[in-house]
């Protein structure tokens, strides 16, 4: 089934090439800024959003977490499509309401599948976030998950594919995907509802380490162009 | 060599025992010249057999034994002529029985059982002829004759048993020596393979003209490390026990450092669960070498999109588990298909350190290497 999407990316090449590279996704709008998207607000199943939108031609536009929050607040399911790799920044995007995060270095087939998953309401997270999820579960920060979900999380944290997990756990891939879907929704809710202080505590970080990353302010007061991504990840 | 010494001792020792009685023997012999001839023949045979054994470094063969026994039997028969009746038993003037016994004992090493039994039979026969010429005196000493005949059998049998036992011990020792030599050769070969394998892989990768500059820089750094290792091996230094091998090292930090050397692979490392596990530096060094080998294999063969290095201290209790997974093309993971890297650096070397390695792979799906180590001495965590 074809899904509809809007794309927000400051790179003209990416904006123009996405429809050509992903014919199964119907791009109903492509924008260089979130502000332009919010003006037009076309109906779409998915918003594909780059994190880094400021450049010389548009120095004061909303980007990063502010952009995520604004697009989520406009009612879109957001999939961050970025080169960003710092795991706390990516976790902050999930906390800001993004439904998924896909690396621009990922193979095209994987990107399309992830876009479809996010459009369908599933949470897509990169490997670095999965290892964070494992820490949170192991330290009993997220407790309302079953034994099977723990097993699936342990396997995903080790990089196993659904095919490999199916062999090990004697469960069908669709069943495993179901466990994973419930688990990621659970973790997404946890990240959105938990204070940075509690997450710092859970991850063993120093107080205040996450404040520069985490979406603290309401969407309406986000400062356009906040340079949060220049901060280094806490050690 | 022990056998040669035994033969030398028996034959020359008997000759020394015979020598003092020679003058009196000549004196009492009814045929002094023949007596002297028989003594000289016995002495010559004893010396000849001894020299023969020394020269060959092993006991005489069956033909020489047959000749030696024949001479001894002939001397016994001749003894019935040259030795007076009252000197035939219990004296060294009648040296022939003692000499014949020394011949039988030194013939105990002959492998042919038939020849051995025939030799005993011939000597006993010769002995009966030797004492048989004694008339009434011989009849009176029949019991002694039987006893002497049994002495040939018993002493020769016991000697042969002892010889068989010594032979078995020697054979076992030879086998053990050969096995030790083979094991030493294999160990040296294994050490050489372990030392040069990663270096050879790095050189192979570096020889690729289409290598991107960033990866070339990483490989050059690895090449320096491998070159140092090879130099140490060629100097005869231990390459598997670096200085400070007994000190404790953070496993997570070491693994992160190794992953950093493979920036061209898309490695996600999840090492937070075990930040407090420390191992002896030698174990960590072996693990890093194993990781190098695994990641080089992925570089060369897997064509993987993502590699996940995951460290967990929870399973089994007190131990730690390191998982390296790639989503590459996989292979038929039976031990026969393992290369030197997997076989030596990953499985064999780590097993020596009580670290078990299992390799699972599915064609088209990926490969998982799981390393499981024993309980370690963790530093208390500051986690709540």
Coordinates of C-alpha atoms in Angstrom, one line a residue, chain B residues 9-29 35-36 38-40 42-43 46 75-76 79 82-103 105 127 130 148 152 155:
Chain B
X9 CA 78.2 -56.6 31.9
X10 CA 77.0 -60.2 31.5
X11 CA 79.6 -61.4 28.9
X12 CA 82.7 -59.6 30.1
X13 CA 81.7 -60.1 33.8
X14 CA 81.5 -63.9 33.2
X15 CA 84.8 -63.8 31.4
X16 CA 86.4 -62.1 34.5
X17 CA 84.8 -64.7 36.7
X18 CA 86.3 -67.5 34.5
X19 CA 89.8 -66.1 34.4
X20 CA 91.1 -66.9 37.9
X21 CA 90.3 -70.6 37.5
X22 CA 92.2 -70.9 34.2
X23 CA 95.6 -72.0 35.5
X24 CA 94.1 -74.6 37.8
X25 CA 91.8 -75.8 35.1
X26 CA 94.7 -76.3 32.7
X27 CA 96.5 -78.2 35.5
X28 CA 93.7 -80.6 36.2
X29 CA 92.4 -81.0 32.6
X35 CA 91.0 -76.8 27.5
X36 CA 93.0 -73.7 26.7
X38 CA 88.0 -73.9 24.6
X39 CA 88.7 -71.1 27.0
X40 CA 90.1 -68.9 24.3
X42 CA 84.8 -68.6 24.9
X43 CA 86.7 -65.5 25.7
X46 CA 82.4 -63.0 24.7
X75 CA 82.0 -75.7 24.4
X76 CA 79.6 -77.5 26.8
X79 CA 83.7 -79.5 28.3
X82 CA 88.4 -81.3 28.8
X83 CA 87.0 -80.9 32.3
X84 CA 87.6 -83.6 34.8
X85 CA 84.4 -85.2 36.3
X86 CA 84.8 -83.9 39.8
X87 CA 85.3 -80.3 38.5
X88 CA 82.3 -80.2 36.2
X89 CA 79.7 -78.9 38.6
X90 CA 80.1 -76.1 41.1
X91 CA 83.6 -74.9 40.0
X92 CA 84.9 -72.3 37.6
X93 CA 87.4 -74.8 36.3
X94 CA 84.3 -76.2 34.6
X95 CA 83.4 -72.7 33.2
X96 CA 81.2 -74.0 30.4
X97 CA 77.8 -74.0 32.2
X98 CA 78.4 -70.5 33.6
X99 CA 79.5 -69.3 30.2
X100 CA 76.5 -70.9 28.5
X101 CA 74.2 -69.2 31.0
X102 CA 75.8 -65.8 30.1
X103 CA 75.2 -66.6 26.5
X105 CA 71.1 -64.2 29.2
X127 CA 74.6 -79.3 29.6
X130 CA 78.5 -82.1 29.6
X148 CA 71.0 -76.3 36.8
X152 CA 68.8 -71.8 32.6
X155 CA 66.9 -67.0 34.8

